């Protein structure tokens, strides 16, 4: 049947995620959550874990970002052709939406590892003959449309996903709900197992990714009633999903026997938000091979053979690899980045200039403006030691503040010229992220605490000897050793300063460290700089990778 026979054997863990970032050509991701899902799948394939992933086909992608010369974001659909990368399976299931039976089919993508492992990824699709035109669009736009559209998507993902796995003959022992978008799967399991909550509990694992109350999907029960139309008892649903609204996080919390946050700090925040639930921490990681640039891959292959499937070996970088070769690999990757930026923008960046990178979703809490609190100070710092800056990131189509943020950054760039060269690159995606995290000198992150659940781009940077300079939030609280693996910005979370005090300390720290510590070290203490590069690889990359993360999920959550 459809090439699946071999794949069916032993695939007992189902990983559900609304977004998945596999390759640049498959635009079914919006940001960190999707990239993490992609790395989860890649590491599972390498480690030959019996995992099958379920997501939506998002045929028109998230969006392609165009930026006008003033930094106004224009969104374009990102049409792509699934048949170039995957195969449409013949199996068909249906889900009930507003009283209609909506047909769901699945595309099979085989993620094949060089180790011989394979993870099947099922991309659910409602663009099926016989469905109404409106229903055919349910799986078009990732995070598109209104609440009604979102509930429909989540019904297709959660309920449709469980049914599709059954239809294909998968024997699933654990369902991993990656963020609340997939929580309807637990409802479907309740129905499948005659409302036996103990049974469903045993089957479900839930990872929460959102450290703010407002970030969790919540749906009005009238809307839920309209969409599910008699296929679920709303009073029953309220027992698990909350009284006032259907809270998808609560639904998953109440029906999973293992729940985790994505960094130790995030676990603590989640524990306060959801008192009474036991929340664990599995700190995120990134796929080491995927996010290591060409030059460093060669270097690690030479000195630490086997590192890609055993990233623990990277702990030995400091002992084994000569200084000059670490620096040479960095120089090569930096040159590739600077050439790429100059080609895109004609800004004339130079190879030897200290280069700062900052790329992530353009949304308020990431606070890209922090660095620009005092433009005169920036110019003064640049007079003592020259620097250049590369920014990128998409704002969600409905996030007007995020869009304004991009415009403001364009404004700062103009004001800083000709002293400081700064670019904001258009259409941040996997390929661009790879270029940036492998090629800058320092990776900057200035989120508003405690809103960065984990963050992962800094881990990618560290795999390439790029030093992190970041607010102590998310994963960085665990990865940071001052002056050894990178630098902090502002107070430690344990200091418990109020927001205003904290903000002032952050701004001072940001400028002072740039001016007196980081840039001087880059230009005048080369050996110390390279020593830090080695420390950052050795003490961060060996741990903050998705191989370690998946081994933890297996031993602590799946088994
Ligand atoms: C890694 C990555 C992210 C997530 O970065 P954060 O630092 O966690 O915000 C987002 N988008 C792309 C394309 C990435 O590669």
Coordinates of C-alpha atoms and ligand atoms in Angstrom, one line a residue:
X1 CA 0.0 0.0 0.0
X2 CA 1.5 3.3 -1.1
X3 CA 5.0 2.5 -0.2
X4 CA 4.1 2.4 3.4
X5 CA 4.6 -1.2 4.4
X6 CA 8.2 -0.7 5.5
X7 CA 7.5 2.5 7.3
X8 CA 4.6 1.2 9.3
X9 CA 6.7 -1.2 11.2
X10 CA 7.5 0.1 14.6
X11 CA 6.5 3.7 14.1
X12 CA 4.9 4.0 17.5
X13 CA 5.4 7.6 18.5
X14 CA 3.2 10.2 16.7
X15 CA 4.5 13.8 16.8
X16 CA 1.8 16.4 16.0
X17 CA 2.8 19.9 15.1
X18 CA 0.9 22.7 13.3
X19 CA 4.1 23.8 11.6
X20 CA 7.1 21.9 10.5
X21 CA 10.3 23.3 8.9
X22 CA 12.0 20.6 6.9
X23 CA 13.6 22.4 3.9
X24 CA 13.6 25.9 2.4
X25 CA 11.4 24.7 -0.4
X26 CA 8.6 23.4 1.9
X27 CA 7.3 26.7 3.4
X28 CA 5.1 25.1 6.1
X29 CA 6.7 26.9 9.0
X30 CA 6.5 30.4 10.5
X31 CA 9.3 30.4 13.1
X32 CA 11.1 28.7 15.9
X33 CA 8.3 26.2 16.7
X34 CA 8.4 24.8 13.1
X35 CA 12.1 24.7 12.9
X36 CA 12.3 22.9 16.2
X37 CA 9.7 20.4 14.8
X38 CA 12.0 19.9 11.8
X39 CA 15.0 19.3 13.9
X40 CA 13.0 16.9 16.1
X41 CA 12.2 14.9 12.9
X42 CA 15.8 15.1 11.6
X43 CA 17.3 13.8 14.8
X44 CA 14.7 11.1 15.2
X45 CA 15.6 9.9 11.7
X46 CA 19.3 9.9 12.5
X47 CA 18.7 8.1 15.8
X48 CA 16.4 5.7 14.1
X49 CA 13.6 6.5 16.5
X50 CA 10.2 5.0 15.6
X51 CA 8.5 8.3 15.1
X52 CA 5.9 9.5 12.6
X53 CA 5.1 13.2 12.3
X54 CA 1.7 14.8 11.5
X55 CA 1.2 18.3 10.3
X56 CA -0.8 20.4 7.7
X57 CA 0.1 20.8 4.1
X58 CA -0.3 24.7 4.2
X59 CA -0.4 24.8 0.4
X60 CA 0.0 28.6 0.3
X61 CA 2.7 28.6 3.0
X62 CA 3.0 31.2 5.7
X63 CA 3.8 34.1 3.4
X64 CA 6.6 35.5 1.4
X65 CA 7.8 38.9 2.7
X66 CA 8.4 41.8 0.5
X67 CA 9.8 45.0 2.1
X68 CA 9.5 48.4 0.5
X69 CA 12.4 50.9 0.7
X70 CA 10.7 52.3 3.8
X71 CA 10.4 48.9 5.4
X72 CA 6.7 48.4 4.8
X73 CA 5.9 44.7 4.8
X74 CA 3.9 43.3 1.9
X75 CA 2.7 39.7 2.1
X76 CA 2.5 37.3 -0.8
X77 CA 1.1 33.8 -0.8
X78 CA 3.9 31.2 -1.1
X79 CA 2.4 28.7 -3.5
X80 CA 4.3 25.5 -3.8
X81 CA 3.8 22.2 -5.3
X82 CA 3.8 19.3 -2.8
X83 CA 4.0 16.7 -5.6
X84 CA 7.6 17.7 -6.2
X85 CA 8.7 16.5 -2.7
X86 CA 6.1 14.0 -1.5
X87 CA 3.5 11.5 -2.5
X88 CA -0.3 11.8 -2.1
X89 CA -1.5 8.6 -0.4
X90 CA -4.7 7.0 -1.4
X91 CA -6.1 6.7 2.1
X92 CA -8.9 9.1 2.9
X93 CA -10.6 9.9 6.3
X94 CA -13.2 12.5 7.2
X95 CA -13.8 14.9 10.1
X96 CA -17.0 16.6 11.0
X97 CA -17.0 20.4 10.6
X98 CA -20.2 22.4 10.9
X99 CA -22.2 19.3 10.2
X100 CA -20.4 18.4 7.0
X101 CA -18.1 15.5 6.5
X102 CA -14.8 17.1 5.4
X103 CA -12.5 14.7 3.5
X104 CA -8.9 14.6 4.5
X105 CA -6.0 13.1 2.6
X106 CA -2.3 12.9 3.4
X107 CA 0.9 13.5 1.6
X108 CA 3.8 11.3 2.6
X109 CA 7.3 12.9 2.9
X110 CA 10.0 10.5 3.8
X111 CA 12.8 12.1 5.8
X112 CA 15.7 9.8 5.1
X113 CA 18.9 9.9 7.3
X114 CA 22.3 8.8 6.1
X115 CA 22.2 6.5 9.1
X116 CA 19.4 4.5 7.4
X117 CA 16.7 5.8 9.7
X118 CA 13.5 7.2 8.1
X119 CA 10.8 9.3 9.6
X120 CA 7.5 9.5 7.7
X121 CA 5.9 12.9 7.8
X122 CA 2.2 13.1 7.0
X123 CA 1.0 16.5 5.6
X124 CA -2.8 16.6 5.9
X125 CA -4.8 18.1 3.1
X126 CA -8.5 19.0 2.7
X127 CA -8.1 20.2 -0.9
X128 CA -9.9 17.1 -1.9
X129 CA -12.5 16.6 -4.6
X130 CA -16.0 16.5 -3.1
X131 CA -15.2 19.1 -0.4
X132 CA -16.9 22.5 -0.6
X133 CA -14.6 25.3 -1.9
X134 CA -14.4 26.7 1.6
X135 CA -13.4 23.4 3.2
X136 CA -10.8 22.9 0.5
X137 CA -9.1 26.0 1.8
X138 CA -8.7 24.8 5.4
X139 CA -5.2 23.6 4.9
X140 CA -4.1 26.6 2.7
X141 CA -2.6 29.2 5.0
X142 CA -0.5 28.5 8.0
X143 CA -1.8 30.7 10.9
X144 CA -4.0 32.4 8.3
X145 CA -7.6 33.6 8.7
X146 CA -9.7 34.1 11.8
X147 CA -10.6 32.1 14.9
X148 CA -13.1 30.0 13.0
X149 CA -10.5 29.1 10.4
X150 CA -8.1 28.2 13.1
X151 CA -10.5 25.9 14.9
X152 CA -11.2 24.1 11.7
X153 CA -7.5 23.7 11.1
X154 CA -7.0 22.3 14.6
X155 CA -9.8 19.9 14.1
X156 CA -8.2 18.6 10.9
X157 CA -4.8 18.4 12.6
X158 CA -5.9 16.7 15.8
X159 CA -8.9 14.7 14.9
X160 CA -8.0 14.1 11.3
X161 CA -4.5 13.2 12.2
X162 CA -5.5 10.5 14.6
X163 CA -7.9 9.0 12.1
X164 CA -5.3 9.2 9.3
X165 CA -2.8 7.3 11.4
X166 CA -5.4 4.6 12.1
X167 CA -6.5 4.4 8.5
X168 CA -2.8 3.9 7.4
X169 CA -2.4 1.1 10.0
X170 CA 0.0 2.8 12.4
X171 CA 0.0 1.4 15.9
X172 CA 0.7 4.4 18.0
X173 CA 1.7 4.1 21.7
X174 CA 2.4 7.8 22.4
X175 CA 1.0 10.9 20.9
X176 CA 3.2 13.9 21.3
X177 CA 1.2 17.2 21.3
X178 CA 3.7 19.8 20.2
X179 CA 2.0 23.0 21.5
X180 CA -1.7 23.3 22.1
X181 CA -2.7 23.5 18.4
X182 CA -2.8 19.7 18.3
X183 CA -4.8 19.2 21.5
X184 CA -8.0 18.0 19.7
X185 CA -6.1 14.7 19.2
X186 CA -6.7 14.0 22.9
X187 CA -10.5 14.6 22.4
X188 CA -10.4 12.1 19.5
X189 CA -8.6 9.6 21.7
X190 CA -11.2 10.0 24.4
X191 CA -13.9 9.2 21.9
X192 CA -11.9 6.3 20.6
X193 CA -11.4 4.8 24.0
X194 CA -14.9 5.2 25.4
X195 CA -14.1 8.3 27.4
X196 CA -11.5 6.4 29.4
X197 CA -9.4 9.3 30.7
X198 CA -6.7 7.1 32.3
X199 CA -6.1 5.4 28.9
X200 CA -5.8 8.8 27.1
X201 CA -3.5 10.1 29.8
X202 CA -1.2 7.2 29.3
X203 CA -1.1 7.9 25.5
X204 CA -0.4 11.6 25.5
X205 CA 2.7 13.8 26.0
X206 CA 2.4 17.5 25.9
X207 CA 5.1 20.2 25.3
X208 CA 4.1 23.8 26.0
X209 CA 6.0 26.5 24.2
X210 CA 4.3 29.7 25.4
X211 CA 5.2 31.5 28.6
X212 CA 2.4 34.0 28.5
X213 CA -1.2 33.4 29.3
X214 CA -2.4 35.4 26.2
X215 CA -0.3 33.2 23.9
X216 CA -2.4 30.1 24.4
X217 CA -5.1 29.2 21.9
X218 CA -8.5 29.9 23.4
X219 CA -11.8 29.5 21.6
X220 CA -15.2 30.6 22.5
X221 CA -17.5 27.6 23.2
X222 CA -20.2 28.8 20.9
X223 CA -17.7 28.7 18.1
X224 CA -16.4 25.3 19.1
X225 CA -20.0 24.1 19.2
X226 CA -20.7 25.4 15.8
X227 CA -17.6 23.7 14.3
X228 CA -17.9 20.4 16.1
X229 CA -21.7 20.4 15.6
X230 CA -22.8 17.7 18.0
X231 CA -19.8 15.5 17.6
X232 CA -18.6 16.3 21.1
X233 CA -20.4 16.9 24.3
X234 CA -19.5 20.5 25.2
X235 CA -20.1 20.0 28.9
X236 CA -17.7 17.1 28.8
X237 CA -15.2 19.2 26.9
X238 CA -15.4 21.9 29.6
X239 CA -14.2 19.4 32.2
X240 CA -10.8 19.3 30.4
X241 CA -10.6 22.6 28.5
X242 CA -11.9 25.1 31.1
X243 CA -15.2 26.6 31.8
X244 CA -15.2 30.0 30.0
X245 CA -13.3 29.2 26.9
X246 CA -11.9 26.1 25.3
X247 CA -8.2 26.5 26.3
X248 CA -6.2 24.2 24.1
X249 CA -3.3 24.2 26.6
X250 CA -5.6 23.1 29.4
X251 CA -7.1 20.4 27.3
X252 CA -3.6 19.0 26.7
X253 CA -2.5 19.5 30.3
X254 CA -5.5 17.6 31.6
X255 CA -5.1 14.7 29.2
X256 CA -1.4 14.1 29.2
X257 CA 0.7 12.2 31.7
X258 CA 3.9 13.9 30.8
X259 CA 4.1 17.7 30.3
X260 CA 7.2 19.7 29.7
X261 CA 8.4 23.2 29.1
X262 CA 11.3 23.9 26.7
X263 CA 14.0 25.2 29.0
X264 CA 14.5 25.1 32.8
X265 CA 13.5 28.8 33.1
X266 CA 10.4 28.2 31.0
X267 CA 9.5 25.2 33.2
X268 CA 9.5 27.4 36.2
X269 CA 7.3 30.1 34.5
X270 CA 4.9 27.4 33.3
X271 CA 4.7 25.9 36.7
X272 CA 3.6 29.2 38.1
X273 CA 1.1 29.7 35.3
X274 CA -0.3 26.2 35.7
X275 CA -0.1 25.5 39.4
X276 CA -1.2 22.0 40.3
X277 CA 0.2 20.3 37.2
X278 CA 3.6 18.7 37.3
X279 CA 5.7 20.3 34.6
X280 CA 9.1 19.0 33.5
X281 CA 11.8 20.6 31.5
X282 CA 13.4 19.2 28.3
X283 CA 15.6 22.1 27.1
X284 CA 15.4 22.5 23.4
X285 CA 18.2 21.7 21.0
X286 CA 19.0 22.2 17.3
X287 CA 20.1 19.7 14.7
X288 CA 23.9 19.9 14.8
X289 CA 24.6 18.9 11.2
X290 CA 21.9 21.0 9.6
X291 CA 23.0 24.2 11.4
X292 CA 26.7 23.8 11.1
X293 CA 28.3 25.6 8.1
X294 CA 30.4 23.9 5.5
X295 CA 33.8 25.0 6.9
X296 CA 33.0 23.9 10.4
X297 CA 31.6 20.6 9.2
X298 CA 34.9 19.9 7.5
X299 CA 36.8 20.9 10.6
X300 CA 34.8 18.7 12.9
X301 CA 34.9 15.8 10.4
X302 CA 38.7 16.1 10.5
X303 CA 39.2 16.3 14.2
X304 CA 36.1 14.8 15.7
X305 CA 34.8 12.2 13.3
X306 CA 31.3 11.0 14.1
X307 CA 30.3 14.3 15.7
X308 CA 27.2 14.7 13.6
X309 CA 25.5 11.7 15.1
X310 CA 27.2 12.1 18.5
X311 CA 27.4 15.9 19.1
X312 CA 28.7 15.2 22.6
X313 CA 32.1 14.9 20.9
X314 CA 32.0 18.7 20.3
X315 CA 32.9 19.0 24.0
X316 CA 36.4 18.2 22.9
X317 CA 36.8 21.1 20.5
X318 CA 39.0 23.1 22.9
X319 CA 41.5 20.3 23.3
X320 CA 41.8 19.1 19.7
X321 CA 41.5 21.9 17.1
X322 CA 44.2 24.4 16.5
X323 CA 43.3 28.1 17.0
X324 CA 44.2 29.0 13.4
X325 CA 41.9 26.4 12.0
X326 CA 38.9 27.6 14.1
X327 CA 39.5 31.1 12.9
X328 CA 40.0 30.1 9.3
X329 CA 36.7 28.3 9.2
X330 CA 35.0 31.3 10.7
X331 CA 36.6 33.6 8.2
X332 CA 35.4 31.5 5.3
X333 CA 31.8 31.3 6.6
X334 CA 31.9 35.1 7.4
X335 CA 33.1 35.8 3.8
X336 CA 30.2 33.8 2.4
X337 CA 27.7 35.8 4.5
X338 CA 29.2 39.2 3.7
X339 CA 29.2 38.4 -0.1
X340 CA 25.6 37.3 0.2
X341 CA 24.6 40.5 2.0
X342 CA 26.5 42.7 -0.4
X343 CA 24.9 41.0 -3.4
X344 CA 21.4 41.4 -1.9
X345 CA 21.8 45.0 -0.8
X346 CA 24.9 46.7 -2.3
X347 CA 25.6 48.1 1.1
X348 CA 29.3 47.4 0.9
X349 CA 29.9 45.5 4.1
X350 CA 33.6 44.4 4.7
X351 CA 35.1 41.1 5.7
X352 CA 37.2 42.4 8.6
X353 CA 34.6 44.5 10.3
X354 CA 33.0 43.3 13.5
X355 CA 29.6 42.0 12.5
X356 CA 26.5 41.7 14.7
X357 CA 23.5 39.5 13.7
X358 CA 19.9 39.6 14.8
X359 CA 17.2 37.6 13.1
X360 CA 13.9 36.3 14.4
X361 CA 10.2 36.9 14.1
X362 CA 9.5 40.7 14.2
X363 CA 7.3 40.8 17.2
X364 CA 7.2 43.2 20.1
X365 CA 8.6 40.9 22.8
X366 CA 11.8 40.2 20.9
X367 CA 12.5 44.0 21.4
X368 CA 14.7 44.5 18.3
X369 CA 14.6 48.3 19.2
X370 CA 16.6 47.9 22.4
X371 CA 19.9 48.3 20.6
X372 CA 18.7 51.6 19.1
X373 CA 17.7 53.2 22.4
X374 CA 20.6 55.7 21.9
X375 CA 21.8 56.2 18.4
X376 CA 24.4 58.7 19.4
X377 CA 25.9 56.2 21.8
X378 CA 26.0 53.6 19.0
X379 CA 27.9 56.1 16.7
X380 CA 30.3 56.8 19.5
X381 CA 31.0 53.1 20.0
X382 CA 31.5 52.7 16.3
X383 CA 34.1 55.5 16.3
X384 CA 36.2 53.5 18.7
X385 CA 35.7 50.1 17.0
X386 CA 33.9 49.7 13.8
X387 CA 30.9 47.4 13.5
X388 CA 28.2 46.5 11.0
X389 CA 24.8 44.9 11.6
X390 CA 22.5 42.4 9.8
X391 CA 18.8 42.1 10.7
X392 CA 16.0 40.0 9.3
X393 CA 12.6 38.7 10.3
X394 CA 8.9 38.5 9.3
X395 CA 6.0 40.1 11.2
X396 CA 2.8 38.1 11.4
X397 CA 0.4 39.5 8.8
X398 CA -2.0 40.7 11.6
X399 CA 0.8 42.0 14.0
X400 CA 0.7 45.7 13.2
X401 CA 3.2 46.4 16.0
X402 CA 5.6 43.9 14.5
X403 CA 5.3 45.6 11.1
X404 CA 5.9 49.0 12.7
X405 CA 9.0 47.5 14.3
X406 CA 10.4 46.7 10.9
X407 CA 9.7 50.2 9.6
X408 CA 11.4 51.6 12.7
X409 CA 14.5 49.5 12.1
X410 CA 14.6 50.8 8.5
X411 CA 14.5 54.3 9.9
X412 CA 17.4 53.6 12.3
X413 CA 19.5 52.1 9.5
X414 CA 19.1 55.4 7.6
X415 CA 20.0 57.5 10.5
X416 CA 23.1 55.5 11.3
X417 CA 24.5 55.8 7.7
X418 CA 27.1 56.5 6.6
X419 CA 28.9 55.8 9.9
X420 CA 27.4 52.3 10.6
X421 CA 26.3 49.9 7.9
X422 CA 23.1 48.2 8.8
X423 CA 20.8 46.1 6.7
X424 CA 17.4 44.5 7.2
X425 CA 17.1 41.6 4.8
X426 CA 13.8 40.6 3.2
X427 CA 12.1 37.3 3.6
X428 CA 13.8 35.5 6.5
X429 CA 13.7 31.8 5.9
X430 CA 15.8 28.6 6.6
X431 CA 18.4 29.4 4.0
X432 CA 18.9 32.9 5.2
X433 CA 19.0 31.8 8.8
X434 CA 21.8 29.3 7.9
X435 CA 23.8 32.1 6.3
X436 CA 23.4 34.4 9.2
X437 CA 24.0 32.1 12.2
X438 CA 27.1 30.6 10.5
X439 CA 28.7 33.8 9.5
X440 CA 28.3 36.7 12.0
X441 CA 30.8 37.4 14.8
X442 CA 28.2 37.9 17.5
X443 CA 24.6 36.9 17.7
X444 CA 22.4 39.3 19.6
X445 CA 19.2 38.6 21.4
X446 CA 17.2 41.1 23.5
X447 CA 13.8 39.5 24.4
X448 CA 11.6 40.9 27.2
X449 CA 11.9 38.4 30.1
X450 CA 10.4 35.9 30.6
X451 CA 8.8 35.8 27.2
X452 CA 11.5 33.8 25.4
X453 CA 10.4 30.2 26.2
X454 CA 13.7 28.9 24.9
X455 CA 15.0 30.5 21.7
X456 CA 17.1 28.3 19.4
X457 CA 18.9 30.5 16.9
X458 CA 21.7 31.2 19.5
X459 CA 22.4 27.5 19.7
X460 CA 22.8 27.4 15.9
X461 CA 25.3 30.3 16.2
X462 CA 27.2 28.5 18.9
X463 CA 27.7 25.5 16.7
X464 CA 29.7 27.8 14.4
X465 CA 31.8 29.5 17.1
X466 CA 29.6 32.6 16.9
X467 CA 29.4 34.2 20.4
X468 CA 26.1 35.0 22.0
X469 CA 25.3 38.3 23.5
X470 CA 21.9 38.0 25.1
X471 CA 19.4 38.8 27.7
X472 CA 19.3 36.0 30.3
X473 CA 16.1 34.3 29.3
X474 CA 15.1 31.0 27.8
X475 CA 17.9 28.6 27.0
X476 CA 20.6 31.3 27.6
X477 CA 20.1 31.1 31.4
X478 CA 21.5 27.5 31.0
X479 CA 24.1 28.1 28.3
X480 CA 25.7 31.3 29.6
X481 CA 29.0 31.5 31.4
X482 CA 30.0 35.2 31.4
X483 CA 33.1 35.9 29.3
X484 CA 33.5 32.2 28.6
X485 CA 30.6 31.1 26.4
X486 CA 29.4 34.6 25.6
X487 CA 27.9 37.6 27.5
X488 CA 24.7 38.4 29.3
X489 CA 22.7 41.6 28.8
X490 CA 21.1 42.9 32.1
X491 CA 20.3 41.2 35.3
X492 CA 19.9 37.5 36.1
X493 CA 16.2 36.5 36.4
X494 CA 16.8 35.6 40.1
X495 CA 17.5 39.2 40.9
X496 CA 13.8 39.9 40.4
X497 CA 14.1 43.5 39.3
X498 CA 11.0 45.2 38.2
X499 CA 10.6 45.9 34.5
X500 CA 11.7 49.5 34.5
X501 CA 14.9 48.8 36.6
X502 CA 15.6 45.8 34.5
X503 CA 15.2 47.7 31.3
X504 CA 17.7 50.4 32.3
X505 CA 20.2 47.8 33.4
X506 CA 19.8 46.0 30.1
X507 CA 20.4 49.1 28.0
X508 CA 23.5 50.1 30.0
X509 CA 24.9 46.6 29.9
X510 CA 24.2 46.3 26.2
X511 CA 26.2 49.5 25.3
X512 CA 28.9 49.1 28.0
X513 CA 29.8 45.6 27.1
X514 CA 29.8 46.4 23.4
X515 CA 32.0 49.4 23.9
X516 CA 34.4 48.2 26.6
X517 CA 34.4 44.4 26.4
X518 CA 33.3 42.8 23.2
X519 CA 34.4 45.1 20.4
X520 CA 37.9 45.7 22.0
X521 CA 38.4 42.0 22.4
X522 CA 37.5 41.3 18.8
X523 CA 40.0 43.8 17.5
X524 CA 42.9 43.6 20.0
X525 CA 42.8 40.3 21.8
X526 CA 42.5 37.8 19.0
X527 CA 43.7 34.8 20.9
X528 CA 41.2 35.4 23.7
X529 CA 38.4 35.8 21.1
X530 CA 39.3 32.4 19.5
X531 CA 39.5 30.8 22.9
X532 CA 36.0 32.0 23.6
X533 CA 34.8 30.6 20.2
X534 CA 36.1 27.2 21.2
X535 CA 34.5 27.4 24.6
X536 CA 31.2 28.3 23.0
X537 CA 31.3 25.3 20.8
X538 CA 32.6 23.0 23.5
X539 CA 30.3 24.1 26.3
X540 CA 27.1 24.8 24.3
X541 CA 27.0 22.7 21.1
X542 CA 27.7 19.4 22.8
X543 CA 24.5 19.9 24.8
X544 CA 22.1 22.2 23.1
X545 CA 21.4 19.9 20.2
X546 CA 18.3 17.9 19.2
X547 CA 20.0 14.5 19.4
X548 CA 20.3 15.1 23.2
X549 CA 16.8 16.5 23.3
X550 CA 15.3 13.5 21.6
X551 CA 17.1 11.0 23.8
X552 CA 15.6 12.9 26.7
X553 CA 12.1 12.7 25.2
X554 CA 12.6 9.0 24.7
X555 CA 13.8 8.1 28.2
X556 CA 11.6 10.6 30.1
X557 CA 8.4 11.0 28.1
X558 CA 7.9 8.3 25.5
X559 CA 9.0 5.2 27.4
Ligands
LIG1 C1 16.0 29.1 14.2 C2 15.0 29.8 13.5 C3 14.0 30.5 14.2 C4 13.9 30.6 15.7 O1 14.9 31.5 16.2 P1 14.7 32.1 17.7 O2 16.0 32.6 18.0 O3 14.3 30.9 18.5 O4 13.6 33.1 17.6 C5 13.0 31.2 13.4 N1 13.1 31.2 12.1 C6 14.0 30.6 11.4 C7 14.0 30.6 9.9 C8 15.0 29.9 12.1 O5 15.9 29.2 11.4

